Amino acid sequence: MLAEDNALLRAGVAELLRREQVQVVGEAADATTLLDLVRATKPDAVVVDVRMPPSHTTEGLQAAHAIRAEHGQNVGILVLSHHVEARYALELLADGARGVGYLLKDRVLGPAELVDALKRVAAGGSAIDPLVIEHLLKRRRDDSRLAALSPREREVLALLAEGRSNKAVAATLFVTEKTVEAATGRIFNKLGLVDTPDDHRRVQAVITWLRSSSSTEG
Amino acid sequence: MTAGSTARLRRGTGPLLLAGGGVAFGLLAQALAQPQSGRPDSWTLPDLAAGWSFLLAGLLVRRLRPGNRCWLLLMAVGVTWFFGTFAAAAGQNASLAGFALAGASNVVLAWLLLAYPTGRLATGRERALLGAIALLYAVRVAARLFLYVPPDGTGCGCAPNRFLPITDSRWYDAVNAAYPWAFTAGFGLALAAAVARWRRSSRPGRRMLIPVVATGAVVAVELAYSYVVRVQSGLAVPTANDLFFLVAGVRALAAGAFVIGLRRLRSSRSAVVDLVGGLPEHGAAPDRLTAALRRALGDPSLELAAWSPEESAYVRADGRHLQPGVGPLGRATTVITGDDRPIAALIHDEALLEDPGLVSAIVAAVRLTADNERLRDELEHQLAEVAASRARIVASGDAERRRIERDLHDGAQQRLVTIALALRLTEARMSGGADPATRQALSQAVKDLGEAVDELRDLARGIHPAVLSESGLAVALESLADRSTLPVHLSVRPFREPSVAVATAAYYVVAECLTNVVKHARATSATVNVTEADHGLMVEVMDDGAGGAAPAPRSGLTGLVDRVTAVGGTLSLDSETGRGTHIRVWLPCA
């Protein structure tokens, strides 16, 4: 399922996804059509643009919340946005939500990345844009616990935060899964977090930790 | 010499010439007077003193109160006083004239008493009374000229009646016996009119009238007494030294009383000067102005009715409309206008009208206050308009930036992504068949387009932070802190989302300050605090850098001050060299 108000872009993304063996069961140009189509076709996942008519602000996010409320975790949601603001991604992850992702819009240009995120979301995992994670990490750069991590450990942390499994991290960094597991253990230790084999809960823990850096009270 | 100064010279010299003439006239009278005509030399000085004291009083009043006509009457009293002296002159003609005209100064004195303090006869009754007194006097003058038969060896050494050879003195005797009483009665009526005026008056009027009424009473008694003595002795003019000295002394006293009375009037004018100095400084409520006027004029019953353009009427303190021309006896209404539009009406003691100068001073004071208020109102109105228009300019600038950002986002950015996508698809479709160089070029084009999109995203954010209008100030500030190259401690206490204008101002304050910290401060970290404070938002940005920041023209800091004041906020800067910079901005939230 694909929701994007720009018809050309929507068609392009749809074709890209089909080429990557993803079945596109519906295309919507606005939030209302999207909700109707989701009800009718029950897709595995939805790709939705944040900005859609009528006000072109955060209709996509609201639609995502509506889908979540209506269909629970049966429908994975991948939000596309032009904004790197971490707040949007964190909002999606709130309340222990599974099967959500937040990618910058230009990721559609690298179809592999888009499809990978979509698959993770459809399977109930998470996918957070690397640039968003980069910002979150930057915010905590003066944190002594983060400073205690080695560069490799920080790389692992970033990939974990994006929602990748140990296996995927290992593949990305060209190391064995065991190495990643060991690094994960050390990272969690240093950050004072409890390690868990559940990928999703692990992402939550890491994101929550990163998010706690923001002293925004409210 | 200009026309103006010529006029001033004339105004100044006229009374002096008149007084000089009076002095000379007095001296002439003394020179002609003969001791053998029943006029001892010891009378010369008291006689001159009595006459000249009125001349001096006239000059003084002329100086003190240039607009008042009393001075002329005072001088007339002084000059006519010497008529009686000529009765003792050696020459027959002069002697007869003096004899006939003696007592003229009493008539003028009665006139003065009636006309005081303005110098004008206000009512028909006063004019009638003065006419009656003048008629009495004229009858006596005629009687002395035509009916008098000088008895031998008595009285003055007057010439015999030269106009009519009348030998029967009964006519003259009748007039001569009746005149003193009739005149004393007339003078008494003039005094009664002054007393009535005194009773009607409030404090300012009474202060002026008291000395004159008091000496008027003394003069009346003196007139009656001297007539009694003279009638008893059968003489036309007093012969006893003591009596003459008494008469002369009383006249000199009366002259002084008029000066003192009119001087007191002046002191109430200086009270108006005090009033102008002590006018309420701001937002002069009518009741405060009324209190000030009452104090200055000593009239506790004074009322101020302000003009209400809505009701087209003068509205009194109790809300009633002022009925023009209707008022209790003794009350007068003075209307105050400025630039041909009504300002207010004063309801006051009519005694105040006896001094037009005083009234015009009050009117000027009230008009000044009203003009002040009006100008202040206009100024405040204009300032509010300027502030509003400045806020509108900033707001429209912000709206324009928002529009450009949206256009970039929905237009160019989307288009670039779409093109890149099309290229990517083309690349995918030709996979296998195409030559590697073409695919390489396509791939590079997609990559370049991706970078262009990134750059465009940053550009759009610089023009307007979309996150601000989409998710509010707190999120936008978080995003700012995230993107800063310095560590930023952000502390945002919960606040009600402010208006777009205030939120935008707060955002740019933090953005500009953080940019400055990175550029100039050589700081290791910055702290941003946002709290709700005093019906507004308090935004503080602190750093641990070099300090010494100061707003310069065209600098970012000056731009911030403009932006903050445009929404009615305040900015304070504390940037001591070596102690970091602390910027505190308060923005109002309606």
JSON list of N, CA, C and O in Angstrom, two decimals, chain A residues 8-9 12-13 15-16 19 51 57 82-85 87-88 105-106 109 135 138-139 141-142 215-217, chain B residues 405 409 413-414 417-418 420-421 424 429 454 457 461 466 470-471 475 478-479 482 484-486 489-490 492:
[
{"chain": "A", "resi": 8, "resn": "LEU", "atom": "N", "xyz": [3.36, 11.47, -9.84]},
{"chain": "A", "resi": 8, "resn": "LEU", "atom": "CA", "xyz": [4.56, 11.00, -10.53]},
{"chain": "A", "resi": 8, "resn": "LEU", "atom": "C", "xyz": [5.44, 10.20, -9.58]},
{"chain": "A", "resi": 8, "resn": "LEU", "atom": "O", "xyz": [5.90, 9.10, -9.89]},
{"chain": "A", "resi": 9, "resn": "LEU", "atom": "N", "xyz": [5.63, 10.80, -8.40]},
{"chain": "A", "resi": 9, "resn": "LEU", "atom": "CA", "xyz": [6.49, 10.17, -7.41]},
{"chain": "A", "resi": 9, "resn": "LEU", "atom": "C", "xyz": [5.88, 8.84, -6.96]},
{"chain": "A", "resi": 9, "resn": "LEU", "atom": "O", "xyz": [6.57, 7.83, -6.82]},
{"chain": "A", "resi": 12, "resn": "GLY", "atom": "N", "xyz": [6.36, 6.27, -9.54]},
{"chain": "A", "resi": 12, "resn": "GLY", "atom": "CA", "xyz": [7.77, 5.86, -9.58]},
{"chain": "A", "resi": 12, "resn": "GLY", "atom": "C", "xyz": [8.09, 4.90, -8.46]},
{"chain": "A", "resi": 12, "resn": "GLY", "atom": "O", "xyz": [8.70, 3.84, -8.68]},
{"chain": "A", "resi": 13, "resn": "VAL", "atom": "N", "xyz": [7.67, 5.27, -7.26]},
{"chain": "A", "resi": 13, "resn": "VAL", "atom": "CA", "xyz": [7.96, 4.42, -6.10]},
{"chain": "A", "resi": 13, "resn": "VAL", "atom": "C", "xyz": [7.28, 3.06, -6.28]},
{"chain": "A", "resi": 13, "resn": "VAL", "atom": "O", "xyz": [7.86, 2.01, -6.01]},
{"chain": "A", "resi": 15, "resn": "GLU", "atom": "N", "xyz": [6.55, 1.52, -9.02]},
{"chain": "A", "resi": 15, "resn": "GLU", "atom": "CA", "xyz": [7.26, 0.68, -9.99]},
{"chain": "A", "resi": 15, "resn": "GLU", "atom": "C", "xyz": [8.55, 0.13, -9.40]},
{"chain": "A", "resi": 15, "resn": "GLU", "atom": "O", "xyz": [8.89, -1.04, -9.59]},
{"chain": "A", "resi": 16, "resn": "LEU", "atom": "N", "xyz": [9.23, 0.99, -8.64]},
{"chain": "A", "resi": 16, "resn": "LEU", "atom": "CA", "xyz": [10.47, 0.55, -7.99]},
{"chain": "A", "resi": 16, "resn": "LEU", "atom": "C", "xyz": [10.20, -0.65, -7.09]},
{"chain": "A", "resi": 16, "resn": "LEU", "atom": "O", "xyz": [10.92, -1.65, -7.10]},
{"chain": "A", "resi": 19, "resn": "ARG", "atom": "N", "xyz": [9.48, -3.79, -8.95]},
{"chain": "A", "resi": 19, "resn": "ARG", "atom": "CA", "xyz": [10.71, -4.36, -9.48]},
{"chain": "A", "resi": 19, "resn": "ARG", "atom": "C", "xyz": [11.48, -5.13, -8.40]},
{"chain": "A", "resi": 19, "resn": "ARG", "atom": "O", "xyz": [12.25, -6.03, -8.69]},
{"chain": "A", "resi": 51, "resn": "ARG", "atom": "N", "xyz": [3.65, 14.66, 4.63]},
{"chain": "A", "resi": 51, "resn": "ARG", "atom": "CA", "xyz": [2.88, 15.81, 4.16]},
{"chain": "A", "resi": 51, "resn": "ARG", "atom": "C", "xyz": [1.91, 15.37, 3.09]},
{"chain": "A", "resi": 51, "resn": "ARG", "atom": "O", "xyz": [2.31, 14.90, 2.02]},
{"chain": "A", "resi": 57, "resn": "THR", "atom": "N", "xyz": [0.80, 19.30, 6.21]},
{"chain": "A", "resi": 57, "resn": "THR", "atom": "CA", "xyz": [1.70, 19.37, 7.37]},
{"chain": "A", "resi": 57, "resn": "THR", "atom": "C", "xyz": [2.02, 17.95, 7.84]},
{"chain": "A", "resi": 57, "resn": "THR", "atom": "O", "xyz": [3.01, 17.38, 7.38]},
{"chain": "A", "resi": 82, "resn": "HIS", "atom": "N", "xyz": [10.48, 14.51, 4.66]},
{"chain": "A", "resi": 82, "resn": "HIS", "atom": "CA", "xyz": [11.63, 15.34, 4.28]},
{"chain": "A", "resi": 82, "resn": "HIS", "atom": "C", "xyz": [12.37, 15.85, 5.51]},
{"chain": "A", "resi": 82, "resn": "HIS", "atom": "O", "xyz": [13.40, 16.49, 5.40]},
{"chain": "A", "resi": 83, "resn": "HIS", "atom": "N", "xyz": [11.80, 15.58, 6.68]},
{"chain": "A", "resi": 83, "resn": "HIS", "atom": "CA", "xyz": [12.37, 16.16, 7.89]},
{"chain": "A", "resi": 83, "resn": "HIS", "atom": "C", "xyz": [13.26, 15.18, 8.62]},
{"chain": "A", "resi": 83, "resn": "HIS", "atom": "O", "xyz": [12.94, 14.02, 8.73]},
{"chain": "A", "resi": 84, "resn": "VAL", "atom": "N", "xyz": [14.37, 15.69, 9.18]},
{"chain": "A", "resi": 84, "resn": "VAL", "atom": "CA", "xyz": [15.23, 14.82, 9.97]},
{"chain": "A", "resi": 84, "resn": "VAL", "atom": "C", "xyz": [14.86, 14.89, 11.45]},
{"chain": "A", "resi": 84, "resn": "VAL", "atom": "O", "xyz": [15.49, 14.25, 12.26]},
{"chain": "A", "resi": 85, "resn": "GLU", "atom": "N", "xyz": [13.85, 15.71, 11.80]},
{"chain": "A", "resi": 85, "resn": "GLU", "atom": "CA", "xyz": [13.51, 15.86, 13.21]},
{"chain": "A", "resi": 85, "resn": "GLU", "atom": "C", "xyz": [13.23, 14.51, 13.84]},
{"chain": "A", "resi": 85, "resn": "GLU", "atom": "O", "xyz": [12.35, 13.75, 13.41]},
{"chain": "A", "resi": 87, "resn": "ARG", "atom": "N", "xyz": [11.87, 13.91, 16.52]},
{"chain": "A", "resi": 87, "resn": "ARG", "atom": "CA", "xyz": [10.61, 13.87, 17.25]},
{"chain": "A", "resi": 87, "resn": "ARG", "atom": "C", "xyz": [9.56, 13.04, 16.51]},
{"chain": "A", "resi": 87, "resn": "ARG", "atom": "O", "xyz": [8.82, 12.25, 17.10]},
{"chain": "A", "resi": 88, "resn": "TYR", "atom": "N", "xyz": [9.48, 13.18, 15.19]},
{"chain": "A", "resi": 88, "resn": "TYR", "atom": "CA", "xyz": [8.47, 12.46, 14.42]},
{"chain": "A", "resi": 88, "resn": "TYR", "atom": "C", "xyz": [8.67, 10.95, 14.54]},
{"chain": "A", "resi": 88, "resn": "TYR", "atom": "O", "xyz": [7.74, 10.18, 14.72]},
{"chain": "A", "resi": 105, "resn": "LYS", "atom": "N", "xyz": [12.66, 10.93, 2.71]},
{"chain": "A", "resi": 105, "resn": "LYS", "atom": "CA", "xyz": [12.00, 10.64, 1.44]},
{"chain": "A", "resi": 105, "resn": "LYS", "atom": "C", "xyz": [13.00, 10.22, 0.36]},
{"chain": "A", "resi": 105, "resn": "LYS", "atom": "O", "xyz": [12.69, 9.36, -0.48]},
{"chain": "A", "resi": 106, "resn": "ASP", "atom": "N", "xyz": [14.17, 10.84, 0.38]},
{"chain": "A", "resi": 106, "resn": "ASP", "atom": "CA", "xyz": [15.08, 10.53, -0.72]},
{"chain": "A", "resi": 106, "resn": "ASP", "atom": "C", "xyz": [15.67, 9.12, -0.63]},
{"chain": "A", "resi": 106, "resn": "ASP", "atom": "O", "xyz": [16.43, 8.70, -1.50]},
{"chain": "A", "resi": 109, "resn": "LEU", "atom": "N", "xyz": [15.35, 6.60, -3.50]},
{"chain": "A", "resi": 109, "resn": "LEU", "atom": "CA", "xyz": [16.29, 6.53, -4.62]},
{"chain": "A", "resi": 109, "resn": "LEU", "atom": "C", "xyz": [17.20, 5.31, -4.51]},
{"chain": "A", "resi": 109, "resn": "LEU", "atom": "O", "xyz": [17.73, 4.84, -5.49]},
{"chain": "A", "resi": 135, "resn": "HIS", "atom": "N", "xyz": [21.56, 12.19, 14.32]},
{"chain": "A", "resi": 135, "resn": "HIS", "atom": "CA", "xyz": [21.21, 13.38, 15.08]},
{"chain": "A", "resi": 135, "resn": "HIS", "atom": "C", "xyz": [21.05, 13.07, 16.56]},
{"chain": "A", "resi": 135, "resn": "HIS", "atom": "O", "xyz": [21.50, 13.82, 17.42]},
{"chain": "A", "resi": 138, "resn": "LYS", "atom": "N", "xyz": [24.33, 12.58, 18.09]},
{"chain": "A", "resi": 138, "resn": "LYS", "atom": "CA", "xyz": [25.04, 13.86, 18.19]},
{"chain": "A", "resi": 138, "resn": "LYS", "atom": "C", "xyz": [24.58, 14.61, 19.43]},
{"chain": "A", "resi": 138, "resn": "LYS", "atom": "O", "xyz": [25.36, 15.27, 20.12]},
{"chain": "A", "resi": 139, "resn": "ARG", "atom": "N", "xyz": [23.31, 14.48, 19.71]},
{"chain": "A", "resi": 139, "resn": "ARG", "atom": "CA", "xyz": [22.76, 15.20, 20.85]},
{"chain": "A", "resi": 139, "resn": "ARG", "atom": "C", "xyz": [23.39, 14.73, 22.15]},
{"chain": "A", "resi": 139, "resn": "ARG", "atom": "O", "xyz": [23.50, 15.49, 23.10]},
{"chain": "A", "resi": 141, "resn": "ARG", "atom": "N", "xyz": [26.45, 13.62, 22.44]},
{"chain": "A", "resi": 141, "resn": "ARG", "atom": "CA", "xyz": [27.90, 13.45, 22.25]},
{"chain": "A", "resi": 141, "resn": "ARG", "atom": "C", "xyz": [28.69, 13.84, 23.50]},
{"chain": "A", "resi": 141, "resn": "ARG", "atom": "O", "xyz": [29.80, 13.38, 23.71]},
{"chain": "A", "resi": 142, "resn": "ASP", "atom": "N", "xyz": [28.15, 14.68, 24.35]},
{"chain": "A", "resi": 142, "resn": "ASP", "atom": "CA", "xyz": [28.90, 15.07, 25.54]},
{"chain": "A", "resi": 142, "resn": "ASP", "atom": "C", "xyz": [28.58, 14.15, 26.72]},
{"chain": "A", "resi": 142, "resn": "ASP", "atom": "O", "xyz": [28.97, 14.44, 27.85]},
{"chain": "A", "resi": 215, "resn": "SER", "atom": "N", "xyz": [16.14, 16.91, 27.49]},
{"chain": "A", "resi": 215, "resn": "SER", "atom": "CA", "xyz": [15.59, 17.23, 28.81]},
{"chain": "A", "resi": 215, "resn": "SER", "atom": "C", "xyz": [14.25, 17.94, 28.69]},
{"chain": "A", "resi": 215, "resn": "SER", "atom": "O", "xyz": [13.78, 18.57, 29.61]},
{"chain": "A", "resi": 216, "resn": "THR", "atom": "N", "xyz": [13.69, 17.86, 27.49]},
{"chain": "A", "resi": 216, "resn": "THR", "atom": "CA", "xyz": [12.37, 18.47, 27.33]},
{"chain": "A", "resi": 216, "resn": "THR", "atom": "C", "xyz": [11.38, 17.83, 28.29]},
{"chain": "A", "resi": 216, "resn": "THR", "atom": "O", "xyz": [11.23, 16.62, 28.29]},
{"chain": "A", "resi": 217, "resn": "GLU", "atom": "N", "xyz": [10.77, 18.63, 29.08]},
{"chain": "A", "resi": 217, "resn": "GLU", "atom": "CA", "xyz": [9.79, 18.09, 30.03]},
{"chain": "A", "resi": 217, "resn": "GLU", "atom": "C", "xyz": [8.42, 18.42, 29.52]},
{"chain": "A", "resi": 217, "resn": "GLU", "atom": "O", "xyz": [7.85, 19.45, 29.78]},
{"chain": "B", "resi": 405, "resn": "GLU", "atom": "N", "xyz": [9.24, 28.31, 1.63]},
{"chain": "B", "resi": 405, "resn": "GLU", "atom": "CA", "xyz": [9.69, 26.99, 2.10]},
{"chain": "B", "resi": 405, "resn": "GLU", "atom": "C", "xyz": [8.78, 25.90, 1.56]},
{"chain": "B", "resi": 405, "resn": "GLU", "atom": "O", "xyz": [9.24, 24.85, 1.09]},
{"chain": "B", "resi": 409, "resn": "HIS", "atom": "N", "xyz": [9.63, 22.90, -0.95]},
{"chain": "B", "resi": 409, "resn": "HIS", "atom": "CA", "xyz": [9.41, 21.54, -0.50]},
{"chain": "B", "resi": 409, "resn": "HIS", "atom": "C", "xyz": [8.48, 20.78, -1.44]},
{"chain": "B", "resi": 409, "resn": "HIS", "atom": "O", "xyz": [8.79, 19.69, -1.91]},
{"chain": "B", "resi": 413, "resn": "GLN", "atom": "N", "xyz": [11.78, 20.33, -4.58]},
{"chain": "B", "resi": 413, "resn": "GLN", "atom": "CA", "xyz": [12.31, 19.14, -3.89]},
{"chain": "B", "resi": 413, "resn": "GLN", "atom": "C", "xyz": [11.61, 17.86, -4.40]},
{"chain": "B", "resi": 413, "resn": "GLN", "atom": "O", "xyz": [12.26, 16.88, -4.74]},
{"chain": "B", "resi": 414, "resn": "GLN", "atom": "N", "xyz": [10.28, 17.95, -4.47]},
{"chain": "B", "resi": 414, "resn": "GLN", "atom": "CA", "xyz": [9.51, 16.80, -4.95]},
{"chain": "B", "resi": 414, "resn": "GLN", "atom": "C", "xyz": [9.92, 16.46, -6.38]},
{"chain": "B", "resi": 414, "resn": "GLN", "atom": "O", "xyz": [10.09, 15.30, -6.74]},
{"chain": "B", "resi": 417, "resn": "VAL", "atom": "N", "xyz": [13.22, 14.74, -6.58]},
{"chain": "B", "resi": 417, "resn": "VAL", "atom": "CA", "xyz": [13.12, 13.34, -6.14]},
{"chain": "B", "resi": 417, "resn": "VAL", "atom": "C", "xyz": [12.46, 12.50, -7.24]},
{"chain": "B", "resi": 417, "resn": "VAL", "atom": "O", "xyz": [12.89, 11.39, -7.55]},
{"chain": "B", "resi": 418, "resn": "THR", "atom": "N", "xyz": [11.42, 13.10, -7.85]},
{"chain": "B", "resi": 418, "resn": "THR", "atom": "CA", "xyz": [10.71, 12.39, -8.91]},
{"chain": "B", "resi": 418, "resn": "THR", "atom": "C", "xyz": [11.63, 12.10, -10.09]},
{"chain": "B", "resi": 418, "resn": "THR", "atom": "O", "xyz": [11.64, 10.98, -10.64]},
{"chain": "B", "resi": 420, "resn": "ALA", "atom": "N", "xyz": [14.87, 11.96, -10.03]},
{"chain": "B", "resi": 420, "resn": "ALA", "atom": "CA", "xyz": [15.88, 10.96, -9.62]},
{"chain": "B", "resi": 420, "resn": "ALA", "atom": "C", "xyz": [15.27, 9.57, -9.66]},
{"chain": "B", "resi": 420, "resn": "ALA", "atom": "O", "xyz": [15.93, 8.60, -10.10]},
{"chain": "B", "resi": 421, "resn": "LEU", "atom": "N", "xyz": [14.03, 9.50, -9.25]},
{"chain": "B", "resi": 421, "resn": "LEU", "atom": "CA", "xyz": [13.35, 8.21, -9.25]},
{"chain": "B", "resi": 421, "resn": "LEU", "atom": "C", "xyz": [13.19, 7.69, -10.68]},
{"chain": "B", "resi": 421, "resn": "LEU", "atom": "O", "xyz": [13.42, 6.50, -10.96]},
{"chain": "B", "resi": 424, "resn": "ARG", "atom": "N", "xyz": [16.39, 6.44, -11.80]},
{"chain": "B", "resi": 424, "resn": "ARG", "atom": "CA", "xyz": [16.67, 5.16, -11.14]},
{"chain": "B", "resi": 424, "resn": "ARG", "atom": "C", "xyz": [15.91, 4.02, -11.85]},
{"chain": "B", "resi": 424, "resn": "ARG", "atom": "O", "xyz": [16.44, 2.95, -12.07]},
{"chain": "B", "resi": 429, "resn": "ARG", "atom": "N", "xyz": [15.46, -0.51, -15.61]},
{"chain": "B", "resi": 429, "resn": "ARG", "atom": "CA", "xyz": [14.87, -1.13, -16.80]},
{"chain": "B", "resi": 429, "resn": "ARG", "atom": "C", "xyz": [15.94, -1.57, -17.78]},
{"chain": "B", "resi": 429, "resn": "ARG", "atom": "O", "xyz": [15.81, -2.58, -18.44]},
{"chain": "B", "resi": 454, "resn": "ASP", "atom": "N", "xyz": [19.24, 17.05, -0.64]},
{"chain": "B", "resi": 454, "resn": "ASP", "atom": "CA", "xyz": [19.74, 17.33, 0.71]},
{"chain": "B", "resi": 454, "resn": "ASP", "atom": "C", "xyz": [19.99, 18.83, 0.89]},
{"chain": "B", "resi": 454, "resn": "ASP", "atom": "O", "xyz": [19.62, 19.44, 1.89]},
{"chain": "B", "resi": 457, "resn": "ARG", "atom": "N", "xyz": [16.91, 20.77, 1.10]},
{"chain": "B", "resi": 457, "resn": "ARG", "atom": "CA", "xyz": [16.24, 20.59, 2.39]},
{"chain": "B", "resi": 457, "resn": "ARG", "atom": "C", "xyz": [16.82, 21.55, 3.42]},
{"chain": "B", "resi": 457, "resn": "ARG", "atom": "O", "xyz": [16.11, 22.21, 4.17]},
{"chain": "B", "resi": 461, "resn": "ARG", "atom": "N", "xyz": [14.95, 24.76, 5.20]},
{"chain": "B", "resi": 461, "resn": "ARG", "atom": "CA", "xyz": [14.90, 24.88, 6.65]},
{"chain": "B", "resi": 461, "resn": "ARG", "atom": "C", "xyz": [15.42, 26.24, 7.10]},
{"chain": "B", "resi": 461, "resn": "ARG", "atom": "O", "xyz": [14.90, 26.84, 8.03]},
{"chain": "B", "resi": 466, "resn": "ALA", "atom": "N", "xyz": [9.93, 24.29, 8.92]},
{"chain": "B", "resi": 466, "resn": "ALA", "atom": "CA", "xyz": [8.59, 23.72, 8.77]},
{"chain": "B", "resi": 466, "resn": "ALA", "atom": "C", "xyz": [8.14, 23.07, 10.07]},
{"chain": "B", "resi": 466, "resn": "ALA", "atom": "O", "xyz": [6.96, 23.10, 10.42]},
{"chain": "B", "resi": 470, "resn": "GLU", "atom": "N", "xyz": [4.54, 22.90, 12.03]},
{"chain": "B", "resi": 470, "resn": "GLU", "atom": "CA", "xyz": [3.90, 21.59, 12.04]},
{"chain": "B", "resi": 470, "resn": "GLU", "atom": "C", "xyz": [3.80, 21.01, 13.45]},
{"chain": "B", "resi": 470, "resn": "GLU", "atom": "O", "xyz": [2.80, 20.41, 13.81]},
{"chain": "B", "resi": 471, "resn": "SER", "atom": "N", "xyz": [4.85, 21.20, 14.25]},
{"chain": "B", "resi": 471, "resn": "SER", "atom": "CA", "xyz": [4.86, 20.50, 15.54]},
{"chain": "B", "resi": 471, "resn": "SER", "atom": "C", "xyz": [5.06, 21.42, 16.73]},
{"chain": "B", "resi": 471, "resn": "SER", "atom": "O", "xyz": [5.15, 20.97, 17.85]},
{"chain": "B", "resi": 475, "resn": "VAL", "atom": "N", "xyz": [9.37, 21.31, 19.80]},
{"chain": "B", "resi": 475, "resn": "VAL", "atom": "CA", "xyz": [10.01, 20.38, 18.87]},
{"chain": "B", "resi": 475, "resn": "VAL", "atom": "C", "xyz": [11.00, 21.12, 17.98]},
{"chain": "B", "resi": 475, "resn": "VAL", "atom": "O", "xyz": [12.11, 20.63, 17.70]},
{"chain": "B", "resi": 478, "resn": "GLU", "atom": "N", "xyz": [14.11, 21.70, 19.91]},
{"chain": "B", "resi": 478, "resn": "GLU", "atom": "CA", "xyz": [14.85, 20.43, 20.00]},
{"chain": "B", "resi": 478, "resn": "GLU", "atom": "C", "xyz": [15.66, 20.22, 18.74]},
{"chain": "B", "resi": 478, "resn": "GLU", "atom": "O", "xyz": [16.84, 19.87, 18.78]},
{"chain": "B", "resi": 479, "resn": "SER", "atom": "N", "xyz": [14.99, 20.43, 17.62]},
{"chain": "B", "resi": 479, "resn": "SER", "atom": "CA", "xyz": [15.64, 20.23, 16.34]},
{"chain": "B", "resi": 479, "resn": "SER", "atom": "C", "xyz": [16.82, 21.17, 16.17]},
{"chain": "B", "resi": 479, "resn": "SER", "atom": "O", "xyz": [17.87, 20.80, 15.66]},
{"chain": "B", "resi": 482, "resn": "ASP", "atom": "N", "xyz": [19.58, 19.89, 18.29]},
{"chain": "B", "resi": 482, "resn": "ASP", "atom": "CA", "xyz": [20.15, 18.70, 17.64]},
{"chain": "B", "resi": 482, "resn": "ASP", "atom": "C", "xyz": [21.17, 19.08, 16.58]},
{"chain": "B", "resi": 482, "resn": "ASP", "atom": "O", "xyz": [22.20, 18.45, 16.44]},
{"chain": "B", "resi": 484, "resn": "SER", "atom": "N", "xyz": [22.84, 21.86, 16.15]},
{"chain": "B", "resi": 484, "resn": "SER", "atom": "CA", "xyz": [23.95, 22.74, 16.49]},
{"chain": "B", "resi": 484, "resn": "SER", "atom": "C", "xyz": [25.25, 21.93, 16.55]},
{"chain": "B", "resi": 484, "resn": "SER", "atom": "O", "xyz": [25.26, 20.78, 16.98]},
{"chain": "B", "resi": 485, "resn": "THR", "atom": "N", "xyz": [26.34, 22.54, 16.11]},
{"chain": "B", "resi": 485, "resn": "THR", "atom": "CA", "xyz": [27.62, 21.83, 16.14]},
{"chain": "B", "resi": 485, "resn": "THR", "atom": "C", "xyz": [28.21, 21.85, 17.54]},
{"chain": "B", "resi": 485, "resn": "THR", "atom": "O", "xyz": [29.19, 21.16, 17.81]},
{"chain": "B", "resi": 486, "resn": "LEU", "atom": "N", "xyz": [27.61, 22.66, 18.44]},
{"chain": "B", "resi": 486, "resn": "LEU", "atom": "CA", "xyz": [28.06, 22.67, 19.84]},
{"chain": "B", "resi": 486, "resn": "LEU", "atom": "C", "xyz": [27.05, 21.88, 20.66]},
{"chain": "B", "resi": 486, "resn": "LEU", "atom": "O", "xyz": [25.87, 21.86, 20.33]},
{"chain": "B", "resi": 489, "resn": "HIS", "atom": "N", "xyz": [22.47, 22.34, 25.96]},
{"chain": "B", "resi": 489, "resn": "HIS", "atom": "CA", "xyz": [21.58, 21.84, 27.00]},
{"chain": "B", "resi": 489, "resn": "HIS", "atom": "C", "xyz": [20.26, 22.57, 26.85]},
{"chain": "B", "resi": 489, "resn": "HIS", "atom": "O", "xyz": [20.22, 23.79, 27.05]},
{"chain": "B", "resi": 490, "resn": "LEU", "atom": "N", "xyz": [19.25, 21.82, 26.49]},
{"chain": "B", "resi": 490, "resn": "LEU", "atom": "CA", "xyz": [17.96, 22.45, 26.25]},
{"chain": "B", "resi": 490, "resn": "LEU", "atom": "C", "xyz": [17.01, 22.11, 27.39]},
{"chain": "B", "resi": 490, "resn": "LEU", "atom": "O", "xyz": [16.84, 20.94, 27.72]},
{"chain": "B", "resi": 492, "resn": "VAL", "atom": "N", "xyz": [13.20, 22.89, 28.42]},
{"chain": "B", "resi": 492, "resn": "VAL", "atom": "CA", "xyz": [11.94, 23.53, 28.06]},
{"chain": "B", "resi": 492, "resn": "VAL", "atom": "C", "xyz": [10.89, 23.13, 29.08]},
{"chain": "B", "resi": 492, "resn": "VAL", "atom": "O", "xyz": [10.51, 21.96, 29.15]}
]
